Short mmCIF file of C-alpha atoms in Angstrom, two decimals:
data_model
loop_
_atom_site.label_atom_id
_atom_site.label_comp_id
_atom_site.label_asym_id
_atom_site.label_seq_id
_atom_site.Cartn_x
_atom_site.Cartn_y
_atom_site.Cartn_z
CA MET A 1 146.42 98.72 -148.08
CA LEU A 2 146.51 95.00 -147.44
CA GLU A 3 150.25 94.63 -147.87
CA PHE A 4 150.75 94.46 -144.12
CA LEU A 5 148.90 91.16 -144.09
CA GLN A 6 151.90 89.37 -145.59
CA TYR A 7 153.69 89.42 -142.24
CA GLN A 8 153.16 86.37 -140.04
CA PHE A 9 152.64 88.54 -136.95
CA MET A 10 149.98 90.53 -138.73
CA GLN A 11 148.15 87.39 -139.80
CA ASN A 12 148.26 86.17 -136.23
CA ALA A 13 147.02 89.53 -135.02
CA PHE A 14 144.03 89.37 -137.33
CA LEU A 15 143.18 85.82 -136.35
CA ALA A 16 143.46 86.91 -132.73
CA ALA A 17 141.15 89.85 -133.37
CA LEU A 18 138.66 87.43 -134.87
CA LEU A 19 138.72 85.14 -131.84
CA VAL A 20 138.60 88.10 -129.48
CA SER A 21 135.49 89.43 -131.23
CA ILE A 22 133.69 86.13 -130.92
CA ALA A 23 134.52 85.79 -127.22
CA CYS A 24 133.62 89.35 -126.32
CA GLY A 25 130.52 89.43 -128.50
CA VAL A 26 129.01 86.31 -126.97
CA VAL A 27 130.09 86.72 -123.34
CA GLY A 28 129.87 90.52 -123.48
CA THR A 29 126.18 90.24 -124.30
CA TYR A 30 125.57 88.53 -120.96
CA VAL A 31 127.94 90.91 -119.16
CA VAL A 32 125.85 93.82 -120.39
CA ILE A 33 122.34 92.39 -119.94
CA LYS A 34 123.07 90.75 -116.58
CA LYS A 35 124.81 93.97 -115.50
CA ILE A 36 127.97 92.29 -114.27
CA VAL A 37 130.38 94.75 -115.85
CA PHE A 38 132.29 95.43 -112.66
CA ILE A 39 132.47 91.83 -111.60
CA SER A 40 134.02 91.21 -114.98
CA GLY A 41 136.44 94.06 -114.32
CA GLY A 42 137.36 92.42 -111.04
CA ILE A 43 137.87 89.04 -112.69
CA SER A 44 140.07 90.51 -115.40
CA HIS A 45 142.29 92.32 -112.92
CA ALA A 46 142.49 89.31 -110.63
CA ALA A 47 143.74 87.37 -113.66
CA PHE A 48 146.97 89.36 -113.36
CA GLY A 49 147.82 87.15 -110.40
CA GLY A 50 147.72 84.21 -112.78
CA ILE A 51 149.99 86.00 -115.24
CA GLY A 52 152.50 86.65 -112.45
CA LEU A 53 152.33 83.00 -111.39
CA GLY A 54 153.19 81.99 -114.95
CA PHE A 55 156.31 84.17 -114.89
CA PHE A 56 157.27 82.78 -111.50
CA LEU A 57 156.90 79.16 -112.60
CA GLY A 58 158.45 79.82 -115.97
CA ILE A 59 155.47 78.64 -118.04
CA ASN A 60 153.20 80.42 -120.51
CA PRO A 61 151.38 83.02 -118.36
CA VAL A 62 148.20 82.62 -120.39
CA LEU A 63 148.00 79.02 -119.21
CA THR A 64 148.28 79.91 -115.53
CA ALA A 65 145.82 82.75 -116.01
CA ILE A 66 143.06 80.29 -116.91
CA PRO A 67 142.68 78.54 -113.52
CA PHE A 68 143.55 81.71 -111.66
CA SER A 69 140.84 83.87 -113.20
CA ALA A 70 138.29 81.05 -113.15
CA LEU A 71 138.99 80.57 -109.46
CA SER A 72 138.72 84.26 -108.70
CA ALA A 73 135.45 84.41 -110.65
CA ILE A 74 134.00 81.64 -108.54
CA LEU A 75 135.38 83.24 -105.36
CA ILE A 76 133.74 86.58 -106.16
CA GLY A 77 130.45 84.86 -106.85
CA ALA A 78 130.58 82.61 -103.81
CA LEU A 79 131.87 85.28 -101.41
CA ALA A 80 129.09 87.66 -102.33
CA LYS A 81 126.37 85.03 -102.00
CA LYS A 82 127.54 83.13 -98.94
CA VAL A 83 129.28 85.61 -96.69
CA ASP A 84 127.60 88.71 -95.42
CA ILE A 85 129.52 91.19 -97.57
CA SER A 86 128.25 93.04 -100.57
CA GLU A 87 129.25 92.02 -104.03
CA ASP A 88 131.10 95.23 -104.84
CA THR A 89 133.21 94.78 -101.73
CA ALA A 90 134.09 91.25 -102.82
CA ILE A 91 134.99 92.60 -106.25
CA GLY A 92 137.20 95.30 -104.76
CA ILE A 93 139.09 92.84 -102.59
CA LEU A 94 139.76 90.27 -105.31
CA TRP A 95 140.55 92.96 -107.87
CA SER A 96 143.39 94.35 -105.79
CA VAL A 97 144.57 91.07 -104.25
CA GLY A 98 144.89 89.56 -107.73
CA MET A 99 146.95 92.50 -108.95
CA ALA A 100 149.09 92.47 -105.80
CA LEU A 101 149.79 88.75 -106.14
CA GLY A 102 150.74 89.21 -109.77
CA ILE A 103 153.29 91.89 -108.92
CA LEU A 104 154.63 89.85 -106.00
CA PHE A 105 155.11 86.77 -108.18
CA ILE A 106 156.92 88.78 -110.82
CA ASN A 107 159.01 90.34 -108.07
CA LEU A 108 160.06 86.90 -106.87
CA SER A 109 160.74 85.61 -110.37
CA PRO A 110 164.35 85.39 -111.44
CA GLY A 111 165.44 87.91 -114.03
CA TYR A 112 163.45 90.58 -115.75
CA ALA A 113 159.93 90.27 -117.14
CA PRO A 114 160.21 92.11 -120.43
CA ASP A 115 156.70 91.54 -121.77
CA LEU A 116 154.91 92.38 -118.57
CA PHE A 117 153.48 95.49 -120.16
CA SER A 118 152.02 93.49 -122.97
CA TYR A 119 149.72 91.75 -120.49
CA LEU A 120 148.65 95.01 -118.93
CA PHE A 121 148.06 97.02 -122.07
CA GLY A 122 147.92 94.31 -124.71
CA SER A 123 150.16 93.57 -127.62
CA ILE A 124 148.20 91.85 -130.28
CA LEU A 125 151.24 91.94 -132.58
CA THR A 126 153.25 89.53 -130.44
CA ILE A 127 150.64 86.76 -130.37
CA SER A 128 152.29 83.42 -131.08
CA ASN A 129 150.87 80.32 -132.68
CA THR A 130 150.62 78.70 -129.25
CA ASP A 131 148.64 81.67 -127.97
CA LEU A 132 146.31 81.35 -130.93
CA ILE A 133 145.70 77.68 -130.25
CA ILE A 134 144.92 78.40 -126.57
CA MET A 135 142.56 81.17 -127.63
CA LEU A 136 140.83 78.94 -130.15
CA VAL A 137 140.25 76.20 -127.58
CA LEU A 138 138.86 78.73 -125.11
CA VAL A 139 136.54 80.28 -127.69
CA LEU A 140 135.23 76.86 -128.68
CA THR A 141 134.65 76.06 -125.00
CA ILE A 142 132.76 79.31 -124.55
CA LEU A 143 130.59 78.64 -127.60
CA LEU A 144 129.84 75.11 -126.44
CA ILE A 145 128.80 76.24 -122.94
CA VAL A 146 126.65 79.08 -124.27
CA GLY A 147 125.09 76.72 -126.80
CA LEU A 148 124.11 74.35 -124.02
CA LEU A 149 123.09 76.82 -121.33
CA HIS A 150 121.79 79.92 -123.11
CA ARG A 151 118.25 79.35 -121.83
CA GLU A 152 119.50 79.29 -118.25
CA PHE A 153 121.75 82.33 -118.73
CA THR A 154 118.88 84.33 -120.16
CA ALA A 155 116.53 83.19 -117.40
CA ILE A 156 118.83 84.24 -114.56
CA SER A 157 119.68 87.49 -116.30
CA PHE A 158 116.05 88.46 -116.68
CA ASP A 159 114.54 87.36 -113.39
CA GLU A 160 116.66 85.30 -111.05
CA GLU A 161 113.89 84.65 -108.57
CA PHE A 162 111.46 83.35 -111.16
CA ALA A 163 114.21 81.24 -112.71
CA GLU A 164 114.81 79.62 -109.33
CA VAL A 165 111.10 78.89 -108.95
CA VAL A 166 110.85 77.11 -112.31
CA GLY A 167 113.83 74.95 -111.43
CA VAL A 168 116.91 76.68 -112.82
CA PRO A 169 119.84 76.04 -110.42
CA THR A 170 120.48 79.78 -110.38
CA LYS A 171 123.55 79.85 -108.12
CA LEU A 172 125.36 77.23 -110.17
CA ILE A 173 124.42 78.88 -113.46
CA TYR A 174 125.61 82.23 -112.15
CA LEU A 175 128.98 80.77 -111.20
CA ILE A 176 129.26 79.13 -114.63
CA LEU A 177 128.52 82.49 -116.22
CA LEU A 178 131.27 84.12 -114.16
CA ALA A 179 133.64 81.31 -115.15
CA LEU A 180 132.72 82.05 -118.75
CA VAL A 181 133.69 85.67 -118.18
CA ALA A 182 136.99 84.40 -116.78
CA LEU A 183 137.63 82.32 -119.90
CA SER A 184 136.88 85.23 -122.19
CA VAL A 185 139.20 87.42 -120.08
CA VAL A 186 142.02 84.98 -120.83
CA VAL A 187 141.18 85.09 -124.54
CA LEU A 188 141.39 88.88 -124.42
CA ILE A 189 144.45 89.33 -122.20
CA LYS A 190 147.13 89.27 -124.89
CA ALA A 191 145.13 91.24 -127.42
CA VAL A 192 144.07 94.28 -125.44
CA GLY A 193 145.58 93.74 -122.00
CA ILE A 194 144.00 93.46 -118.58
CA ILE A 195 143.32 97.13 -118.18
CA LEU A 196 141.37 97.44 -121.43
CA ILE A 197 139.50 94.11 -121.42
CA ILE A 198 136.36 95.57 -119.96
CA ALA A 199 136.00 97.85 -122.98
CA LEU A 200 135.77 94.89 -125.32
CA LEU A 201 133.39 93.03 -123.05
CA THR A 202 130.98 95.95 -122.87
CA ILE A 203 131.20 98.31 -125.83
CA PRO A 204 130.26 96.01 -128.77
CA ALA A 205 127.28 94.62 -126.82
CA ALA A 206 126.29 98.10 -125.66
CA ILE A 207 126.30 99.33 -129.27
CA SER A 208 124.29 96.48 -130.71
CA ARG A 209 121.86 96.54 -127.80
CA GLN A 210 120.65 99.89 -129.01
CA PHE A 211 119.42 98.31 -132.22
CA THR A 212 117.86 95.01 -131.22
CA TYR A 213 116.03 93.37 -128.35
CA LYS A 214 116.58 89.82 -129.51
CA ILE A 215 119.48 88.14 -127.74
CA PRO A 216 120.77 86.02 -130.69
CA GLN A 217 120.86 89.13 -132.89
CA LEU A 218 122.47 91.06 -130.09
CA MET A 219 125.25 88.48 -129.86
CA LEU A 220 125.76 88.28 -133.60
CA GLY A 221 125.75 92.06 -133.87
CA SER A 222 128.33 92.33 -131.09
CA VAL A 223 130.58 89.76 -132.75
CA VAL A 224 130.42 91.49 -136.14
CA LEU A 225 130.90 94.93 -134.60
CA GLY A 226 133.77 93.60 -132.53
CA MET A 227 135.43 92.21 -135.65
CA VAL A 228 135.03 95.31 -137.77
CA LEU A 229 136.06 97.70 -135.01
CA THR A 230 139.05 95.73 -133.69
CA MET A 231 140.30 95.26 -137.25
CA ALA A 232 139.86 98.96 -137.91
CA GLY A 233 141.69 99.76 -134.69
CA LEU A 234 144.45 97.35 -135.55
CA TRP A 235 144.84 98.84 -139.01
CA LEU A 236 144.90 102.39 -137.64
CA SER A 237 147.49 101.45 -135.05
CA TYR A 238 149.64 99.99 -137.83
CA VAL A 239 149.30 102.98 -140.10
CA PHE A 240 149.91 105.61 -137.44
CA ASP A 241 152.26 103.48 -135.37
CA LEU A 242 150.13 103.67 -132.20
CA ALA A 243 149.69 101.25 -129.29
CA SER A 244 147.29 98.62 -130.67
CA GLY A 245 145.23 97.96 -127.53
CA SER A 246 144.55 101.63 -126.86
CA THR A 247 143.71 102.35 -130.49
CA ILE A 248 141.21 99.47 -130.58
CA VAL A 249 139.49 100.68 -127.42
CA LEU A 250 139.31 104.26 -128.67
CA VAL A 251 137.84 103.13 -131.97
CA LEU A 252 135.19 101.19 -130.02
CA ALA A 253 134.39 104.19 -127.86
CA ILE A 254 134.06 106.51 -130.85
CA ALA A 255 131.77 103.98 -132.56
CA PHE A 256 129.64 103.87 -129.43
CA LEU A 257 129.32 107.66 -129.34
CA ILE A 258 128.42 107.84 -133.02
CA THR A 259 125.77 105.12 -132.82
CA PHE A 260 124.39 106.59 -129.61
CA PHE A 261 123.77 109.95 -131.24
CA LEU A 262 122.53 108.39 -134.47
CA LYS A 263 120.05 106.32 -132.50
CA LYS A 264 118.86 109.37 -130.62
CA LYS A 265 118.36 111.28 -133.83
CA PHE A 266 116.52 108.41 -135.48
CA ASP A 267 114.23 108.06 -132.52
CA ILE A 268 113.34 111.73 -132.74
CA ILE A 269 112.54 111.38 -136.45
CA LYS A 270 110.24 108.45 -135.70
CA MET B 1 95.22 65.85 -100.22
CA SER B 2 96.28 69.27 -99.06
CA VAL B 3 98.37 71.23 -101.50
CA VAL B 4 100.28 73.28 -98.98
CA ASN B 5 100.96 72.08 -95.50
CA ILE B 6 102.90 74.29 -93.12
CA GLU B 7 103.55 73.30 -89.52
CA GLY B 8 105.13 75.36 -86.78
CA LEU B 9 107.08 77.60 -89.12
CA TYR B 10 109.40 80.27 -87.70
CA TYR B 11 111.55 82.58 -89.75
CA LYS B 12 114.00 85.08 -88.36
CA PHE B 13 115.46 88.01 -90.29
CA LYS B 14 118.52 89.27 -88.42
CA GLU B 15 117.35 89.45 -84.78
CA ASP B 16 113.61 89.50 -85.18
CA TYR B 17 111.03 86.93 -86.11
CA VAL B 18 109.21 87.88 -89.28
CA LEU B 19 107.07 84.76 -89.20
CA GLU B 20 106.03 82.98 -86.00
CA GLU B 21 104.25 79.73 -85.31
CA ILE B 22 102.70 79.54 -88.75
CA ASP B 23 100.34 76.62 -89.21
CA LEU B 24 98.57 76.68 -92.52
CA THR B 25 96.88 74.05 -94.64
CA ILE B 26 95.59 74.84 -98.08
CA GLU B 27 93.35 72.29 -99.72
CA LYS B 28 93.18 71.31 -103.35
CA ASN B 29 91.26 73.79 -105.51
CA GLU B 30 91.07 76.30 -102.68
CA PHE B 31 91.33 79.93 -103.75
CA MET B 32 92.92 81.67 -100.79
CA ALA B 33 93.61 85.34 -100.32
CA LEU B 34 96.55 86.17 -98.12
CA ILE B 35 96.07 89.58 -96.59
CA GLY B 36 97.66 91.64 -93.86
CA PRO B 37 99.45 94.91 -93.27
CA ASN B 38 102.60 95.90 -95.13
CA GLY B 39 105.63 94.28 -93.58
CA GLY B 40 103.43 91.58 -92.13
CA GLY B 41 105.40 88.84 -93.89
CA LYS B 42 103.09 87.96 -96.80
CA THR B 43 105.78 87.83 -99.46
CA THR B 44 108.15 86.13 -97.02
CA LEU B 45 105.63 83.37 -96.48
CA LEU B 46 105.15 82.95 -100.23
CA LYS B 47 108.90 82.66 -100.64
CA HIS B 48 108.92 79.81 -98.15
CA ILE B 49 106.23 78.02 -100.11
CA LEU B 50 108.26 78.58 -103.28
CA GLY B 51 111.41 77.28 -101.65
CA LEU B 52 113.24 80.59 -102.07
CA LEU B 53 113.68 80.93 -98.30
CA LYS B 54 114.36 78.26 -95.72
CA PRO B 55 112.54 78.36 -92.38
CA ASP B 56 114.47 78.49 -89.12
CA LYS B 57 112.04 76.06 -87.56
CA GLY B 58 109.07 74.07 -88.75
CA SER B 59 108.17 72.15 -91.85
CA ILE B 60 106.59 72.86 -95.21
CA GLU B 61 105.21 70.50 -97.76
CA VAL B 62 104.09 71.69 -101.19
CA LEU B 63 102.23 69.35 -103.52
CA GLY B 64 103.48 66.50 -101.37
CA LEU B 65 107.11 67.53 -101.82
CA LEU B 66 109.69 69.72 -100.15
CA PRO B 67 109.37 73.35 -101.27
CA GLY B 68 111.65 74.00 -104.23
CA LYS B 69 111.22 70.42 -105.42
CA ALA B 70 107.64 70.87 -106.53
CA ASN B 71 107.65 71.78 -110.20
CA LYS B 72 104.02 72.50 -111.02
CA ILE B 73 103.94 75.97 -109.52
CA GLY B 74 103.04 79.16 -111.35
CA TYR B 75 104.43 82.31 -109.77
CA LEU B 76 103.75 85.97 -110.29
CA PRO B 77 106.34 87.98 -108.35
CA GLN B 78 106.05 91.55 -107.24
CA ARG B 79 107.32 94.12 -109.63
CA SER B 80 110.81 94.54 -108.24
CA SER B 81 112.37 91.23 -109.19
CA TYR B 82 112.95 91.71 -112.92
CA LYS B 83 114.42 94.27 -115.31
CA SER B 84 111.83 95.97 -117.48
CA ASN B 85 114.37 97.19 -120.06
CA PHE B 86 115.80 93.73 -120.62
CA PRO B 87 116.26 92.85 -124.31
CA ILE B 88 113.51 90.28 -124.72
CA SER B 89 110.17 89.97 -126.49
CA VAL B 90 106.82 89.31 -124.84
CA PHE B 91 106.67 85.82 -126.34
CA GLN B 92 110.12 84.90 -125.04
CA VAL B 93 109.22 86.01 -121.52
CA VAL B 94 106.14 83.80 -121.51
CA LEU B 95 108.11 80.92 -123.00
CA MET B 96 110.48 81.11 -120.01
CA GLY B 97 107.58 80.00 -117.86
CA ARG B 98 107.80 76.65 -119.66
CA TYR B 99 111.37 76.05 -118.54
CA ASN B 100 111.78 72.39 -117.81
CA HIS B 101 115.34 71.30 -117.23
CA PHE B 102 118.91 71.45 -118.48
CA LEU B 103 119.49 70.97 -122.18
CA LYS B 104 115.80 70.77 -122.95
CA ASN B 105 114.86 73.18 -125.68
CA TYR B 106 111.44 74.81 -125.77
CA ASP B 107 109.44 72.59 -128.12
CA LYS B 108 106.26 72.88 -130.17
CA ILE B 109 104.00 72.24 -127.20
CA ASP B 110 105.75 75.00 -125.26
CA HIS B 111 105.26 77.42 -128.15
CA LYS B 112 101.60 76.45 -128.49
CA MET B 113 100.99 76.87 -124.77
CA ALA B 114 102.67 80.28 -124.80
CA LEU B 115 100.42 81.48 -127.62
CA LYS B 116 97.33 80.03 -125.97
CA THR B 117 98.11 81.72 -122.68
CA LEU B 118 98.82 85.07 -124.34
CA LYS B 119 95.39 84.80 -125.89
CA LYS B 120 93.85 84.02 -122.50
CA VAL B 121 95.12 87.31 -121.08
CA ASP B 122 94.24 89.22 -124.26
CA ILE B 123 97.67 90.28 -125.42
CA LEU B 124 98.35 87.97 -128.34
CA ASP B 125 98.83 91.01 -130.56
CA LEU B 126 101.76 92.14 -128.42
CA LYS B 127 103.72 88.91 -128.68
CA ASP B 128 106.64 90.25 -130.72
CA LYS B 129 106.97 93.53 -128.85
CA HIS B 130 109.95 94.46 -126.74
CA ILE B 131 108.82 94.43 -123.11
CA GLU B 132 110.30 97.89 -122.62
CA LYS B 133 107.61 99.29 -124.91
CA LEU B 134 104.70 98.00 -122.81
CA SER B 135 102.57 99.86 -120.32
CA GLY B 136 102.58 98.73 -116.70
CA GLY B 137 99.26 96.96 -117.13
CA GLN B 138 100.34 95.15 -120.28
CA LEU B 139 103.57 94.05 -118.64
CA GLN B 140 101.64 92.68 -115.69
CA ARG B 141 99.55 90.61 -118.09
CA VAL B 142 102.72 89.24 -119.66
CA LEU B 143 103.88 88.11 -116.23
CA ILE B 144 100.49 86.62 -115.44
CA ALA B 145 100.78 84.66 -118.69
CA ARG B 146 104.27 83.55 -117.69
CA ALA B 147 102.86 82.17 -114.44
CA LEU B 148 99.91 80.44 -116.12
CA VAL B 149 101.78 78.95 -119.06
CA ARG B 150 103.22 76.19 -116.87
CA ASP B 151 99.79 74.68 -116.44
CA PRO B 152 100.42 74.80 -112.71
CA GLU B 153 98.71 72.85 -109.96
CA LEU B 154 99.46 75.68 -107.56
CA LEU B 155 99.30 79.30 -108.64
CA ILE B 156 100.97 81.90 -106.42
CA LEU B 157 100.18 85.53 -107.12
CA ASP B 158 101.91 88.34 -105.25
CA GLU B 159 99.71 91.42 -105.58
CA PRO B 160 98.59 90.61 -109.11
CA THR B 161 96.27 93.57 -109.49
CA ALA B 162 98.73 96.19 -108.24
CA SER B 163 99.36 97.66 -111.68
CA LEU B 164 96.58 96.16 -113.74
CA ASP B 165 94.44 98.45 -115.82
CA PRO B 166 90.87 98.62 -114.49
CA GLN B 167 89.36 97.17 -117.68
CA PHE B 168 91.34 93.99 -117.28
CA GLN B 169 90.98 93.70 -113.53
CA GLY B 170 87.41 92.40 -113.64
CA LYS B 171 88.33 90.05 -116.43
CA PHE B 172 91.30 88.85 -114.45
CA TYR B 173 89.16 87.87 -111.47
CA GLU B 174 86.77 86.07 -113.81
CA LEU B 175 89.73 84.21 -115.25
CA LEU B 176 90.85 83.22 -111.76
CA SER B 177 87.37 81.94 -110.88
CA LYS B 178 87.58 79.71 -113.93
CA LEU B 179 91.12 78.61 -113.16
CA LYS B 180 90.37 77.57 -109.61
CA LYS B 181 88.51 74.56 -110.95
CA GLU B 182 91.83 73.31 -112.26
CA MET B 183 94.27 74.53 -109.65
CA THR B 184 94.87 75.85 -106.17
CA ILE B 185 95.44 79.58 -105.94
CA ILE B 186 97.17 81.69 -103.30
CA MET B 187 96.90 85.41 -103.85
CA VAL B 188 98.37 88.25 -101.86
CA SER B 189 96.16 91.26 -102.09
CA HIS B 190 95.35 94.58 -100.48
CA ASP B 191 92.11 94.77 -102.33
CA ILE B 192 90.10 93.03 -99.64
CA GLY B 193 86.74 94.26 -100.84
CA VAL B 194 86.98 92.86 -104.33
CA VAL B 195 88.88 89.78 -103.32
CA SER B 196 86.32 88.63 -100.80
CA SER B 197 83.69 88.02 -103.42
CA TYR B 198 85.88 85.69 -105.43
CA VAL B 199 87.96 83.72 -102.95
CA ASP B 200 87.04 80.69 -100.87
CA SER B 201 89.07 81.62 -97.86
CA ILE B 202 91.11 84.39 -96.36
CA ALA B 203 94.23 84.10 -94.26
CA CYS B 204 95.35 87.16 -92.35
CA LEU B 205 99.01 87.39 -91.68
CA ASN B 206 100.81 89.81 -89.46
CA ARG B 207 103.84 87.84 -88.32
CA LYS B 208 101.37 85.22 -87.12
CA ILE B 209 98.44 83.77 -88.95
CA TYR B 210 95.46 85.43 -87.29
CA CYS B 211 92.85 83.43 -89.03
CA HIS B 212 92.35 81.18 -91.91
CA GLY B 213 88.94 80.19 -93.01
CA PRO B 214 85.91 81.06 -95.07
CA VAL B 215 85.50 84.72 -95.79
CA GLU B 216 82.74 85.58 -93.29
CA GLU B 217 84.34 83.94 -90.32
CA SER B 218 87.61 85.62 -91.02
CA VAL B 219 86.29 89.13 -91.12
CA GLU B 220 86.08 89.58 -87.37
CA GLU B 221 89.59 88.33 -86.93
CA LEU B 222 90.89 90.83 -89.43
CA GLU B 223 90.99 93.52 -86.83
CA LYS B 224 93.45 91.61 -84.71
CA ALA B 225 95.80 91.26 -87.64
CA TYR B 226 95.60 94.82 -88.75
CA GLN B 227 95.44 96.37 -85.30
CA CYS B 228 93.49 99.36 -86.55
CA PRO B 229 90.62 97.32 -87.72
CA ILE B 230 87.34 99.15 -87.69
CA ASP B 231 88.57 101.71 -90.14
CA LEU B 232 89.77 99.16 -92.56
CA ILE B 233 86.80 96.93 -92.50
CA ALA B 234 84.40 99.82 -92.85
CA HIS B 235 86.27 101.16 -95.87
CA GLY B 236 87.77 98.06 -97.33
CA LEU B 237 84.96 95.58 -97.08
CA PRO B 238 81.78 96.53 -98.79
CA HIS B 239 78.46 95.04 -97.77
CA ARG B 240 78.55 92.17 -100.21
CA VAL B 241 81.17 90.30 -98.26
CA LEU B 242 78.80 88.87 -95.75
CA ARG B 243 76.01 88.44 -98.23
CA ASN B 244 77.72 86.54 -101.00
CA HIS B 245 79.25 83.72 -99.11
CA GLY B 246 76.83 81.25 -97.72
CA ASN B 247 78.97 78.16 -98.06
#
């Protein structure tokens, strides 16, 4: 059963799955409890503009995706707070503008972009050593920021107004949180693809939220669940020769359904 | 030294003034009830004192500082501003009231204060519960503890008794009478009858401040603020109002 691990690309895929689980477990917890799922969706789609820019400039698209998605995260946050438009409108605009820019850049790029689909739908099997190093740096950055600012993130997620009163710079912390989402989006891009990122940012946290109300446990649970389920999805996709990103997401969704009904049943027994 | 000093404050929401020519001084250790009809701007005024809103005109000073800069403020918001199904325990919510600044972890003193305050509001036994599992009254006590745990010099309560269980309500007012020796209290309330026997002064707000002073003197002015006064005073203010306050 483990013979597939002897391939370099499989080893890379598993390391990637590990990093992906950490990023989505930690950041996904805030995405779920702060209820910023659709902002995160907007940020992940806007990141496609950064991917396109990478193709256009002829450099690693993951590298250009970092400033691009971070910038769009901050733009969504700032637009919604400063200008008199609602947040979901800001999300909608940046979501589509990011995608449009990405396609335009690729259009203008010389030649053909063969692995374009891998950024849209993910291809965890083509992750290179360079990609892994970028992902590792991003994950460490995420962990460092959360380690330093978790009190502030929890405070603004629970009660923004009260947080402001006790001296939390809520607007700044909110923008940092969105930037964190942007970083995790970049970690996830190659593994599951832009279109499926939101599944990994929400489903593990949504599952473990049903079983605990303590945020550290929630994060740890999401990370472990993310690991087990992405590995399972990866293995299934290998065995049945299916698209890896889609298989991972479907495994997550099935796990959510099972735990949801189990939880319901247990609650009735209690 | 006055704790809150507001001069000539105007605040406009869209086209209309919600607050107009507000002059208000609240002295140290004053227990003031802020009353007035719904939509009269009570919460809006509190938010100016807290630094959550900026006035269009006029100046505010809180504890000698600009609003938002003053740190020793305890605040009990109205129900709507938080999520009651948030994954957090009672103790952790109260601990958040001890927030100090960036990178500073909650220390032993913070933990001790949180436990002490939970005891003060009689819910120490609930400290490890998920807030989702609490009744409305219990949750309100948690939020009262969160406001008190800061050891504030100014306590701002926005309709604190709205969802309190009746057993605790009396106790809560007793607690406030004790606390006012240590701090200044501003409380928004609809419960004029009960309030008047505990507070030092009443301010009536309906876009403008109609009066601010000791309870008895303010009663007559109430009608101007409410605009359908006789009814309200007859029902809302029992006889003891005028009796109890000789000072």
